[in-house]
Tab-separated table of C-alpha atoms in Angstrom:
chain	number	residue	atom	x	y	z
Y	1	UNK	CA	-39.836	-18.864	-187.524
Y	2	UNK	CA	-37.626	-18.406	-184.838
Y	3	UNK	CA	-38.159	-14.848	-184.382
Y	4	UNK	CA	-41.893	-15.166	-184.465
Y	5	UNK	CA	-41.681	-17.784	-181.626
Y	6	UNK	CA	-39.389	-15.434	-179.694
Y	7	UNK	CA	-41.956	-12.343	-180.097
Y	8	UNK	CA	-44.843	-14.755	-178.914
Y	9	UNK	CA	-42.773	-15.721	-175.957
Y	10	UNK	CA	-41.934	-12.304	-175.052
Y	11	UNK	CA	-45.523	-11.133	-175.664
Y	12	UNK	CA	-46.369	-13.934	-173.348
Y	13	UNK	CA	-44.219	-13.136	-170.552
Y	14	UNK	CA	-45.391	-9.235	-170.960
Y	15	UNK	CA	-49.175	-10.557	-170.765
Y	16	UNK	CA	-48.275	-12.503	-167.700
Y	17	UNK	CA	-46.367	-9.845	-165.707
Y	18	UNK	CA	-49.273	-7.119	-166.766
Y	19	UNK	CA	-51.911	-9.665	-165.190
Y	20	UNK	CA	-50.168	-9.731	-162.029
Y	21	UNK	CA	-51.163	-7.145	-159.092
Y	22	UNK	CA	-49.196	-3.884	-159.381
Y	23	UNK	CA	-47.385	-4.522	-156.144
Y	24	UNK	CA	-46.791	-8.126	-156.103
Y	25	UNK	CA	-43.071	-7.629	-156.398
Y	26	UNK	CA	-43.098	-6.784	-152.868
Y	27	UNK	CA	-44.048	-10.282	-151.764
Y	28	UNK	CA	-42.133	-12.201	-154.320
Y	29	UNK	CA	-38.737	-14.296	-153.781
Y	30	UNK	CA	-35.754	-12.514	-155.529
Y	31	UNK	CA	-34.288	-14.421	-158.562
Y	32	UNK	CA	-31.118	-14.884	-156.629
Y	33	UNK	CA	-32.597	-16.780	-153.893
Y	34	UNK	CA	-34.828	-18.800	-156.310
Y	35	UNK	CA	-31.639	-19.666	-157.974
Y	36	UNK	CA	-29.913	-20.710	-154.613
Y	37	UNK	CA	-33.313	-23.056	-153.658
Y	38	UNK	CA	-32.596	-24.901	-156.907
Y	39	UNK	CA	-29.255	-25.919	-155.631
Y	40	UNK	CA	-31.108	-27.999	-152.837
Y	41	UNK	CA	-28.146	-30.253	-152.239
Y	42	UNK	CA	-25.566	-28.256	-150.256
Y	43	UNK	CA	-21.995	-28.651	-150.822
Y	44	UNK	CA	-19.672	-27.257	-148.181
Y	45	UNK	CA	-17.508	-24.509	-149.374
Y	46	UNK	CA	-13.800	-25.197	-149.447
Y	47	UNK	CA	-12.714	-21.608	-149.385
Y	48	UNK	CA	-9.731	-20.624	-147.192
Y	49	UNK	CA	-9.670	-17.016	-145.828
Y	50	UNK	CA	-5.956	-16.687	-146.850
Y	51	UNK	CA	-7.176	-16.924	-150.358
Y	52	UNK	CA	-9.868	-14.212	-149.813
Y	53	UNK	CA	-7.469	-11.923	-148.289
Y	54	UNK	CA	-5.016	-12.450	-151.091
Y	55	UNK	CA	-7.726	-11.043	-153.621
Y	56	UNK	CA	-7.988	-7.868	-151.888
Y	57	UNK	CA	-5.701	-4.699	-152.676
Y	58	UNK	CA	-3.687	-3.644	-149.471
Y	59	UNK	CA	-4.815	-0.082	-149.664
Y	60	UNK	CA	-8.480	-1.264	-149.046
Y	61	UNK	CA	-7.592	-2.255	-145.450
Y	62	UNK	CA	-6.175	1.387	-144.882
Y	63	UNK	CA	-8.451	3.301	-142.146
Y	64	UNK	CA	-8.516	7.172	-142.071
Y	65	UNK	CA	-9.172	9.142	-139.015
Y	66	UNK	CA	-10.184	12.401	-140.868
Y	67	UNK	CA	-12.471	10.354	-143.424
Y	68	UNK	CA	-14.062	8.569	-140.357
Y	69	UNK	CA	-14.865	11.335	-138.336
Y	70	UNK	CA	-16.078	13.335	-141.454
Y	71	UNK	CA	-18.979	10.478	-141.696
Y	72	UNK	CA	-19.665	10.735	-137.890
Y	73	UNK	CA	-20.055	14.661	-138.093
Y	74	UNK	CA	-22.182	14.293	-140.965
Y	75	UNK	CA	-24.423	11.984	-139.694
Y	76	UNK	CA	-24.544	13.810	-136.165
Y	77	UNK	CA	-25.296	16.897	-138.114
Y	78	UNK	CA	-28.142	15.587	-140.079
Y	79	UNK	CA	-29.706	13.990	-136.910
Y	80	UNK	CA	-29.786	17.543	-135.382
Y	81	UNK	CA	-31.430	19.031	-138.258
Y	82	UNK	CA	-33.883	16.461	-137.917
Y	83	UNK	CA	-34.254	17.404	-134.363
Y	84	UNK	CA	-34.651	21.073	-135.153
Y	85	UNK	CA	-37.332	20.249	-137.725
Y	86	UNK	CA	-39.388	18.439	-135.062
Y	87	UNK	CA	-39.146	21.308	-132.384
Y	88	UNK	CA	-40.815	23.815	-134.942
Y	89	UNK	CA	-43.507	21.500	-136.211
Y	90	UNK	CA	-46.299	22.819	-134.285
Y	91	UNK	CA	-45.298	26.526	-135.654
Y	92	UNK	CA	-44.671	25.320	-139.267
Y	93	UNK	CA	-48.005	23.271	-139.591
Y	94	UNK	CA	-49.806	26.516	-137.911
Y	95	UNK	CA	-48.273	28.823	-140.601
Y	96	UNK	CA	-48.599	26.657	-143.369
Y	97	UNK	CA	-52.403	25.823	-142.777
Y	98	UNK	CA	-52.976	29.315	-141.792
Y	99	UNK	CA	-51.628	30.336	-145.562
Y	100	UNK	CA	-53.558	27.426	-147.066
Y	101	UNK	CA	-56.819	28.212	-145.340
Y	102	UNK	CA	-57.170	24.647	-143.867
Y	103	UNK	CA	-59.457	24.410	-140.682
Y	104	UNK	CA	-58.586	22.557	-137.670
Y	105	UNK	CA	-58.594	18.966	-139.095
Y	106	UNK	CA	-56.393	19.807	-141.615
Y	107	UNK	CA	-53.971	21.353	-139.291
Y	108	UNK	CA	-54.154	18.107	-137.484
Y	109	UNK	CA	-53.288	16.174	-140.520
Y	110	UNK	CA	-50.510	18.148	-141.552
Y	111	UNK	CA	-49.050	18.066	-137.992
Y	112	UNK	CA	-49.291	13.965	-137.674
Y	113	UNK	CA	-47.804	13.939	-141.127
Y	114	UNK	CA	-44.786	15.863	-140.171
Y	115	UNK	CA	-44.320	13.934	-137.185
Y	116	UNK	CA	-44.640	10.849	-138.747
Y	117	UNK	CA	-42.000	11.991	-141.162
Y	118	UNK	CA	-39.516	13.164	-138.455
Y	119	UNK	CA	-40.138	9.718	-136.732
Y	120	UNK	CA	-39.246	7.758	-139.717
Y	121	UNK	CA	-35.923	9.773	-140.614
Y	122	UNK	CA	-34.677	10.304	-136.985
Y	123	UNK	CA	-35.032	6.513	-136.521
Y	124	UNK	CA	-33.056	5.823	-139.721
Y	125	UNK	CA	-30.577	8.156	-138.209
Y	126	UNK	CA	-30.315	6.911	-134.699
Y	127	UNK	CA	-29.856	3.415	-136.400
Y	128	UNK	CA	-26.906	4.951	-138.148
Y	129	UNK	CA	-25.328	6.278	-135.186
Y	130	UNK	CA	-25.670	2.595	-133.871
Y	131	UNK	CA	-23.937	1.353	-137.077
Y	132	UNK	CA	-21.104	3.858	-136.861
Y	133	UNK	CA	-20.801	2.887	-133.173
Y	134	UNK	CA	-20.288	-0.850	-134.622
Y	135	UNK	CA	-17.610	0.456	-136.904
Y	136	UNK	CA	-15.758	1.803	-133.745
Y	137	UNK	CA	-16.115	-1.469	-131.979
Y	138	UNK	CA	-14.438	-3.129	-134.691
Y	139	UNK	CA	-11.556	-0.350	-134.545
Y	140	UNK	CA	-12.443	0.494	-138.347
Y	141	UNK	CA	-13.098	4.025	-137.749
Y	142	UNK	CA	-9.690	5.206	-137.078
Y	143	UNK	CA	-6.063	3.427	-136.712
Y	144	UNK	CA	-6.235	5.047	-133.151
Y	145	UNK	CA	-7.779	3.370	-130.348
Y	146	UNK	CA	-8.738	6.099	-128.345
Y	147	UNK	CA	-10.536	7.935	-131.454
Y	148	UNK	CA	-12.391	4.580	-131.926
Y	149	UNK	CA	-13.245	4.234	-128.095
Y	150	UNK	CA	-14.437	8.056	-127.645
Y	151	UNK	CA	-16.625	7.983	-130.662
Y	152	UNK	CA	-17.815	4.555	-130.171
Y	153	UNK	CA	-19.039	5.240	-126.459
Y	154	UNK	CA	-20.568	8.429	-127.457
Y	155	UNK	CA	-22.637	7.034	-130.400
Y	156	UNK	CA	-23.532	3.842	-128.890
Y	157	UNK	CA	-24.361	5.580	-125.422
Y	158	UNK	CA	-26.565	7.910	-127.230
Y	159	UNK	CA	-28.933	5.061	-128.426
Y	160	UNK	CA	-28.521	3.123	-125.026
Y	161	UNK	CA	-26.212	0.527	-126.143
Y	162	UNK	CA	-23.475	-0.445	-123.717
Y	163	UNK	CA	-20.451	0.163	-125.728
Y	164	UNK	CA	-17.769	-2.107	-124.280
Y	165	UNK	CA	-20.200	-5.029	-123.163
Y	166	UNK	CA	-21.575	-5.071	-126.856
Y	167	UNK	CA	-18.397	-4.921	-128.253
Y	168	UNK	CA	-17.035	-8.113	-126.630
Y	169	UNK	CA	-20.037	-10.282	-127.346
Y	170	UNK	CA	-20.064	-8.840	-130.952
Y	171	UNK	CA	-16.594	-9.558	-131.365
Y	172	UNK	CA	-17.210	-13.019	-130.035
Y	173	UNK	CA	-20.020	-13.192	-132.554
Y	174	UNK	CA	-17.550	-12.812	-135.595
Y	175	UNK	CA	-15.363	-15.120	-134.325
Y	176	UNK	CA	-17.952	-17.930	-134.301
Y	177	UNK	CA	-20.551	-16.909	-136.674
Y	178	UNK	CA	-23.384	-19.441	-137.195
Y	179	UNK	CA	-21.410	-21.906	-135.013
Y	180	UNK	CA	-24.043	-23.531	-132.503
Y	181	UNK	CA	-21.627	-23.261	-129.662
Y	182	UNK	CA	-19.594	-20.437	-130.296
Y	183	UNK	CA	-21.962	-17.736	-131.521
Y	184	UNK	CA	-23.575	-15.371	-129.494
Y	185	UNK	CA	-26.751	-14.054	-130.857
Y	186	UNK	CA	-29.935	-15.381	-132.796
Y	187	UNK	CA	-29.507	-18.810	-131.453
Y	188	UNK	CA	-32.216	-20.917	-133.136
Y	189	UNK	CA	-34.545	-23.505	-131.259
Y	190	UNK	CA	-33.864	-27.169	-132.007
Y	191	UNK	CA	-36.159	-30.050	-132.367
Y	192	UNK	CA	-35.285	-30.982	-128.702
Y	193	UNK	CA	-36.094	-27.456	-127.504
Y	194	UNK	CA	-39.673	-27.553	-128.846
Y	195	UNK	CA	-40.147	-31.214	-127.885
Y	196	UNK	CA	-41.030	-32.478	-131.217
Y	197	UNK	CA	-40.802	-36.162	-132.066
Y	198	UNK	CA	-37.562	-37.274	-133.906
Y	199	UNK	CA	-37.754	-36.616	-137.670
Y	200	UNK	CA	-38.120	-40.159	-138.590
Y	201	UNK	CA	-41.341	-40.501	-136.712
Y	202	UNK	CA	-42.672	-36.856	-136.867
Y	203	UNK	CA	-46.179	-36.424	-138.569
Y	204	UNK	CA	-47.578	-33.262	-140.045
Y	205	UNK	CA	-49.823	-33.236	-137.214
Y	206	UNK	CA	-46.964	-33.255	-134.691
Y	207	UNK	CA	-45.832	-30.046	-136.602
Y	208	UNK	CA	-49.152	-28.325	-136.679
Y	209	UNK	CA	-49.815	-28.850	-132.827
Y	210	UNK	CA	-46.474	-27.569	-131.805
Y	211	UNK	CA	-45.665	-25.114	-134.645
Y	212	UNK	CA	-48.577	-23.730	-136.270
Y	213	UNK	CA	-50.137	-20.242	-135.454
Y	214	UNK	CA	-52.043	-17.711	-136.727
Y	215	UNK	CA	-50.625	-14.770	-139.235
Y	216	UNK	CA	-51.988	-12.383	-136.209
Y	217	UNK	CA	-49.883	-13.950	-133.551
Y	218	UNK	CA	-46.913	-14.593	-135.788
Y	219	UNK	CA	-47.081	-10.563	-136.602
Y	220	UNK	CA	-47.303	-9.892	-132.577
Y	221	UNK	CA	-44.274	-11.904	-131.845
Y	222	UNK	CA	-42.290	-10.201	-134.639
Y	223	UNK	CA	-43.249	-6.801	-133.225
Y	224	UNK	CA	-42.128	-7.627	-129.633
Y	225	UNK	CA	-38.923	-8.776	-131.329
Y	226	UNK	CA	-38.498	-6.068	-133.415
Y	227	UNK	CA	-38.446	-3.339	-131.240
Y	228	UNK	CA	-37.791	-4.866	-127.818
Y	229	UNK	CA	-35.514	-7.613	-128.618
Y	230	UNK	CA	-32.418	-5.849	-128.886
Y	231	UNK	CA	-32.724	-4.572	-125.467
Y	232	UNK	CA	-33.919	-7.632	-124.042
Y	233	UNK	CA	-30.803	-9.692	-125.404
Y	234	UNK	CA	-28.711	-7.055	-123.678
Y	235	UNK	CA	-30.592	-7.231	-120.418
Y	236	UNK	CA	-31.160	-11.124	-119.834
Y	237	UNK	CA	-29.374	-12.785	-123.079
Y	238	UNK	CA	-32.802	-13.270	-124.973
Y	239	UNK	CA	-32.037	-15.251	-128.244
Y	240	UNK	CA	-28.399	-15.407	-126.986
Y	241	UNK	CA	-26.336	-18.444	-126.567
Y	242	UNK	CA	-28.021	-20.901	-124.457
Y	243	UNK	CA	-24.807	-21.967	-122.948
Y	244	UNK	CA	-25.103	-19.197	-120.360
Y	245	UNK	CA	-27.202	-19.090	-117.223
Y	246	UNK	CA	-30.538	-17.668	-117.041
Y	247	UNK	CA	-30.757	-13.661	-116.881
Y	248	UNK	CA	-27.374	-13.584	-118.289
Y	249	UNK	CA	-26.563	-9.656	-118.736
Y	250	UNK	CA	-24.555	-7.287	-120.538
Y	251	UNK	CA	-25.018	-4.766	-117.756
Y	252	UNK	CA	-23.426	-7.576	-115.147
Y	253	UNK	CA	-19.587	-6.913	-114.928
Y	254	UNK	CA	-19.604	-10.522	-113.408
Y	255	UNK	CA	-21.586	-11.962	-116.055
Y	256	UNK	CA	-20.128	-15.141	-117.838
Y	257	UNK	CA	-20.091	-13.299	-121.171
Y	258	UNK	CA	-16.858	-11.583	-120.202
Y	259	UNK	CA	-13.530	-12.456	-118.697
Y	260	UNK	CA	-12.123	-11.062	-115.245
Y	261	UNK	CA	-9.959	-8.324	-117.026
Y	262	UNK	CA	-13.068	-7.142	-118.844
Y	263	UNK	CA	-14.810	-5.987	-115.426
Y	264	UNK	CA	-13.741	-2.359	-115.408
Y	265	UNK	CA	-14.977	-1.874	-118.933
Y	266	UNK	CA	-18.303	-3.091	-118.434
Y	267	UNK	CA	-18.387	-0.561	-115.499
Y	268	UNK	CA	-17.435	1.976	-117.494
Y	269	UNK	CA	-20.117	1.406	-120.122
Y	270	UNK	CA	-22.645	0.936	-117.386
Y	271	UNK	CA	-21.877	4.292	-115.880
Y	272	UNK	CA	-22.143	5.943	-119.239
Y	273	UNK	CA	-25.769	4.354	-119.911
Y	274	UNK	CA	-26.665	5.878	-116.320
Y	275	UNK	CA	-25.524	8.972	-117.178
Y	276	UNK	CA	-27.658	8.930	-120.514
Y	277	UNK	CA	-30.970	7.715	-118.651
Y	278	UNK	CA	-29.917	10.652	-116.041
Y	279	UNK	CA	-29.731	13.231	-118.816
Y	280	UNK	CA	-33.216	11.875	-120.227
Y	281	UNK	CA	-34.846	12.212	-116.831
Y	282	UNK	CA	-33.683	15.776	-116.419
Y	283	UNK	CA	-34.977	16.506	-119.966
Y	284	UNK	CA	-38.398	14.834	-119.342
Y	285	UNK	CA	-38.329	17.065	-115.857
Y	286	UNK	CA	-37.742	20.239	-117.445
Y	287	UNK	CA	-40.036	19.749	-120.246
Y	288	UNK	CA	-42.315	16.863	-120.013
Y	289	UNK	CA	-42.283	13.014	-120.668
Y	290	UNK	CA	-44.572	13.538	-123.373
Y	291	UNK	CA	-41.891	15.823	-125.213
Y	292	UNK	CA	-38.982	13.422	-124.619
Y	293	UNK	CA	-41.288	10.502	-125.774
Y	294	UNK	CA	-42.119	12.223	-129.093
Y	295	UNK	CA	-38.384	13.561	-129.757
Y	296	UNK	CA	-36.217	10.689	-128.512
Y	297	UNK	CA	-38.033	7.678	-127.378
Y	298	UNK	CA	-40.419	7.037	-130.479
Y	299	UNK	CA	-37.495	7.155	-132.974
Y	300	UNK	CA	-35.523	5.214	-130.728
Y	301	UNK	CA	-37.859	2.292	-130.585
Y	302	UNK	CA	-38.234	2.485	-134.287
Y	303	UNK	CA	-34.199	2.292	-134.735
Y	304	UNK	CA	-34.121	-0.920	-132.662
Y	305	UNK	CA	-36.783	-2.280	-135.188
Y	306	UNK	CA	-34.245	-1.531	-138.288
Y	307	UNK	CA	-31.452	-2.720	-135.838
Y	308	UNK	CA	-32.855	-6.016	-135.367
Y	309	UNK	CA	-34.345	-6.144	-138.811
Y	310	UNK	CA	-30.961	-5.829	-140.672
Y	311	UNK	CA	-28.848	-7.870	-138.343
Y	312	UNK	CA	-31.479	-10.650	-138.274
Y	313	UNK	CA	-31.542	-10.840	-142.128
Y	314	UNK	CA	-27.719	-10.909	-142.326
Y	315	UNK	CA	-27.587	-14.462	-140.759
Y	316	UNK	CA	-31.070	-16.053	-140.988
Y	317	UNK	CA	-31.939	-17.263	-144.348
Y	318	UNK	CA	-33.870	-20.639	-145.166
Y	319	UNK	CA	-30.804	-21.592	-147.796
Y	320	UNK	CA	-28.062	-21.207	-145.526
Y	321	UNK	CA	-17.360	-29.002	-139.694
Y	322	UNK	CA	-17.078	-25.380	-139.007
Y	323	UNK	CA	-14.282	-22.955	-140.248
Y	324	UNK	CA	-14.157	-19.375	-139.869
Y	325	UNK	CA	-14.403	-18.919	-143.664
Y	326	UNK	CA	-17.667	-21.069	-143.807
Y	327	UNK	CA	-19.288	-18.850	-140.849
Y	328	UNK	CA	-18.582	-15.775	-143.041
Y	329	UNK	CA	-20.146	-17.347	-145.800
Y	330	UNK	CA	-23.205	-18.094	-143.748
Y	331	UNK	CA	-23.960	-14.334	-143.890
Y	332	UNK	CA	-26.025	-12.619	-146.707
Y	333	UNK	CA	-25.798	-9.473	-148.661
Y	334	UNK	CA	-29.030	-7.481	-149.003
Y	335	UNK	CA	-29.722	-4.070	-150.354
Y	336	UNK	CA	-31.810	-3.092	-147.408
Y	337	UNK	CA	-33.646	0.195	-148.156
Y	338	UNK	CA	-31.555	0.940	-150.982
Y	339	UNK	CA	-29.687	4.210	-151.062
Y	340	UNK	CA	-31.048	4.876	-147.338
Y	341	UNK	CA	-28.989	1.806	-146.132
Y	342	UNK	CA	-26.100	2.748	-147.959
Y	343	UNK	CA	-26.233	6.482	-146.832
Y	344	UNK	CA	-27.530	6.317	-143.363
Y	345	UNK	CA	-26.393	2.641	-142.327
Y	346	UNK	CA	-23.186	2.791	-144.042
Y	347	UNK	CA	-24.061	-0.328	-146.014
Y	348	UNK	CA	-24.062	-2.594	-143.072
Y	349	UNK	CA	-26.221	-4.917	-144.846
Y	350	UNK	CA	-25.135	-4.335	-148.565
Y	351	UNK	CA	-21.664	-5.841	-147.944
Y	352	UNK	CA	-22.070	-7.763	-145.057
Y	353	UNK	CA	-20.228	-11.099	-146.433
Y	354	UNK	CA	-17.005	-8.890	-146.898
Y	355	UNK	CA	-17.214	-7.385	-143.273
Y	356	UNK	CA	-17.339	-10.967	-141.664
Y	357	UNK	CA	-14.308	-11.698	-143.621
Y	358	UNK	CA	-12.262	-8.443	-142.704
Y	359	UNK	CA	-13.984	-6.866	-139.760
Y	360	UNK	CA	-11.334	-3.979	-139.538
Y	361	UNK	CA	-11.674	-2.654	-143.194
Y	362	UNK	CA	-13.664	0.671	-143.080
Y	363	UNK	CA	-17.171	0.412	-144.273
Y	364	UNK	CA	-16.677	2.891	-147.276
Y	365	UNK	CA	-14.113	0.545	-148.810
Y	366	UNK	CA	-16.288	-2.733	-148.542
Y	367	UNK	CA	-18.235	-2.024	-151.813
Y	368	UNK	CA	-14.884	-2.613	-153.617
Y	369	UNK	CA	-13.933	-5.364	-151.271
Y	370	UNK	CA	-17.313	-7.211	-152.237
Y	371	UNK	CA	-16.438	-6.832	-155.994
Y	372	UNK	CA	-12.855	-8.386	-155.449
Y	373	UNK	CA	-13.841	-11.308	-153.500
Y	374	UNK	CA	-16.679	-12.327	-155.652
Y	375	UNK	CA	-14.630	-14.244	-157.881
Y	376	UNK	CA	-12.997	-16.115	-155.170
Y	377	UNK	CA	-16.398	-17.155	-153.400
Y	378	UNK	CA	-18.130	-18.093	-156.567
Y	379	UNK	CA	-21.389	-19.587	-156.084
Y	380	UNK	CA	-20.978	-19.693	-152.398
Y	381	UNK	CA	-21.373	-15.748	-152.133
Y	382	UNK	CA	-24.994	-15.095	-151.260
Y	383	UNK	CA	-26.700	-11.953	-152.364
Y	384	UNK	CA	-30.438	-11.720	-151.999
Y	385	UNK	CA	-32.574	-8.718	-153.533
Y	386	UNK	CA	-35.893	-9.876	-152.183
Y	387	UNK	CA	-37.915	-6.870	-150.830
Y	388	UNK	CA	-36.845	-6.237	-147.300
Y	389	UNK	CA	-40.086	-6.675	-145.429
Y	390	UNK	CA	-41.263	-9.835	-147.314
Y	391	UNK	CA	-37.623	-11.196	-146.555
Y	392	UNK	CA	-38.088	-10.580	-142.928
Y	393	UNK	CA	-41.269	-12.317	-142.746
Y	394	UNK	CA	-40.320	-15.125	-144.800
Y	395	UNK	CA	-37.126	-15.826	-142.571
Y	396	UNK	CA	-39.433	-15.260	-139.357
Y	397	UNK	CA	-41.944	-17.929	-140.601
Y	398	UNK	CA	-39.340	-20.232	-142.167
Y	399	UNK	CA	-36.524	-20.325	-139.936
Y	400	UNK	CA	-38.380	-21.993	-137.101
Y	401	UNK	CA	-35.868	-24.665	-136.081
Y	402	UNK	CA	-32.889	-26.698	-136.539
Y	403	UNK	CA	-32.098	-30.286	-135.687
Y	404	UNK	CA	-30.028	-30.744	-132.557
Y	405	UNK	CA	-27.456	-33.089	-134.531
Y	406	UNK	CA	-25.286	-32.848	-137.450
Y	407	UNK	CA	-22.034	-31.247	-138.545
Y	408	UNK	CA	-23.962	-28.898	-141.014
Y	409	UNK	CA	-27.685	-28.212	-140.597
Y	410	UNK	CA	-30.245	-25.820	-142.181
Y	411	UNK	CA	-33.165	-24.031	-140.852
Y	412	UNK	CA	-36.744	-25.979	-141.083
Y	413	UNK	CA	-40.084	-24.493	-141.356
Y	414	UNK	CA	-43.270	-25.103	-139.357
Y	415	UNK	CA	-43.941	-28.321	-141.630
Y	416	UNK	CA	-40.318	-29.543	-140.551
Y	417	UNK	CA	-39.133	-29.113	-144.075
Y	418	UNK	CA	-36.058	-27.852	-145.146
Y	419	UNK	CA	-35.216	-25.976	-148.492
Y	420	UNK	CA	-31.434	-27.275	-148.770
Y	421	UNK	CA	-29.774	-30.058	-147.349
Y	422	UNK	CA	-26.196	-31.277	-146.780
Y	423	UNK	CA	-25.063	-33.404	-149.838
Y	424	UNK	CA	-25.090	-36.969	-148.849
Y	425	UNK	CA	-21.627	-38.308	-149.450
Y	426	UNK	CA	-19.900	-35.037	-148.942
Y	427	UNK	CA	-17.790	-34.763	-145.644
Y	428	UNK	CA	-18.463	-31.832	-143.695
Y	429	UNK	CA	-14.744	-31.578	-142.567
Y	430	UNK	CA	-13.334	-31.727	-145.996
Y	431	UNK	CA	-10.177	-29.814	-146.193
Y	432	UNK	CA	-9.742	-27.047	-148.964
Y	433	UNK	CA	-7.124	-29.188	-150.841
Y	434	UNK	CA	-5.161	-32.372	-149.897
Y	435	UNK	CA	-1.691	-30.141	-149.387
Y	436	UNK	CA	-3.020	-27.317	-147.135
Y	437	UNK	CA	-4.921	-28.975	-144.408
Y	438	UNK	CA	-7.366	-27.433	-141.852
Y	439	UNK	CA	-6.701	-23.610	-141.355
Y	440	UNK	CA	-5.828	-22.572	-138.152
Y	441	UNK	CA	-8.517	-20.878	-136.541
Y	442	UNK	CA	-5.904	-18.295	-134.919
Y	443	UNK	CA	-4.471	-17.662	-138.196
Y	444	UNK	CA	-8.111	-16.889	-139.669
Y	445	UNK	CA	-8.837	-14.479	-137.078
Y	446	UNK	CA	-5.682	-12.672	-137.441
Y	447	UNK	CA	-6.241	-12.315	-141.166
Y	448	UNK	CA	-9.618	-11.159	-140.464
Y	449	UNK	CA	-8.653	-8.215	-138.584
Y	450	UNK	CA	-8.815	-9.537	-135.002
Y	451	UNK	CA	-5.934	-8.531	-132.512
Y	452	UNK	CA	-6.955	-10.945	-130.117
């Protein structure tokens, strides 16, 4: 009787799955996300970074210059191969179409197919150069500072990112992740910013009038942010911390983003970016802008889309007193693009929680670190295998604003609803235990790998 019931249930499940559209899984929340939604009452984690640190074997903190430079060389080599393929597309398509007896329309379609193939893989590679530069910015590529600086400057300058300027603000982001005063990037709008009535008096119509928009307009905003958002952040602090004056720029040596002693480093970054732009200009003059647009700027724009995609999804999720450990736990691990993200982007999205706990551990050791710290983090470890593009749309449409007050706040959607809320009666400033007290932030930074 029991086995018959089990078979009936299995048949029922199979039937329900088979009745669904073939690609419905692409727009479905992952099981881990659904499970997190069920825990609507959020109890702040009491994990201390010293406990997480103690769980990680010492050898995983070691950095190898040879290994780091091998990954850089491999990546640059693949990018050069993609470039060489692109410079021969016309020749290859002509010979292939002639051999197959295709007419002009066939050659045209084959040529465009090859260009799309190049743009995709080269954009993936350009984004990978940025993630390797990110490793250098954390001194994780090599134990030698000069190696990290030389490699980081070269990699980031190639994709038009001012290395020292970005490095400084990114380290500040790590020291204050998801802290509404300290964090540097992806600052959400508040109810006050949107001029919404307070939560006790706001009606459905209030939210509809202020926040509702057509899917087409939402998509338009996403495209602007995905392709131009990072450069706009560098140029004038778009979506950066609002505590800075308008038009605060990563290119200004006297910007409030930096300390006076950082001025020469910012100038060095600016000079490097200027040299790269000059090289691109000379290349355009010697060949044509169309040539440079096809070979460099199209994959460069798409690379920015990937960079914004994985950095946004690492820190924006509708289910997610401040401590360093709680900030690290507010990040989400995602298997973005599967093996492509592992190979070309050094797993920057796959093991981001571990990276936020230990910034100087090299990326090739982070998968093992992730596994060792999961038992310590317990239910507070966040993983989400929701298909990437659906997760991006979900976060963009549901992470709309936050309340301006409260020790712990969650994103609310366009209807003013939050998926999770801080459990009532639980102190946001609760200590990890009665004896240890609050973990000093300077000690946490030191354990995380910050030298200063």
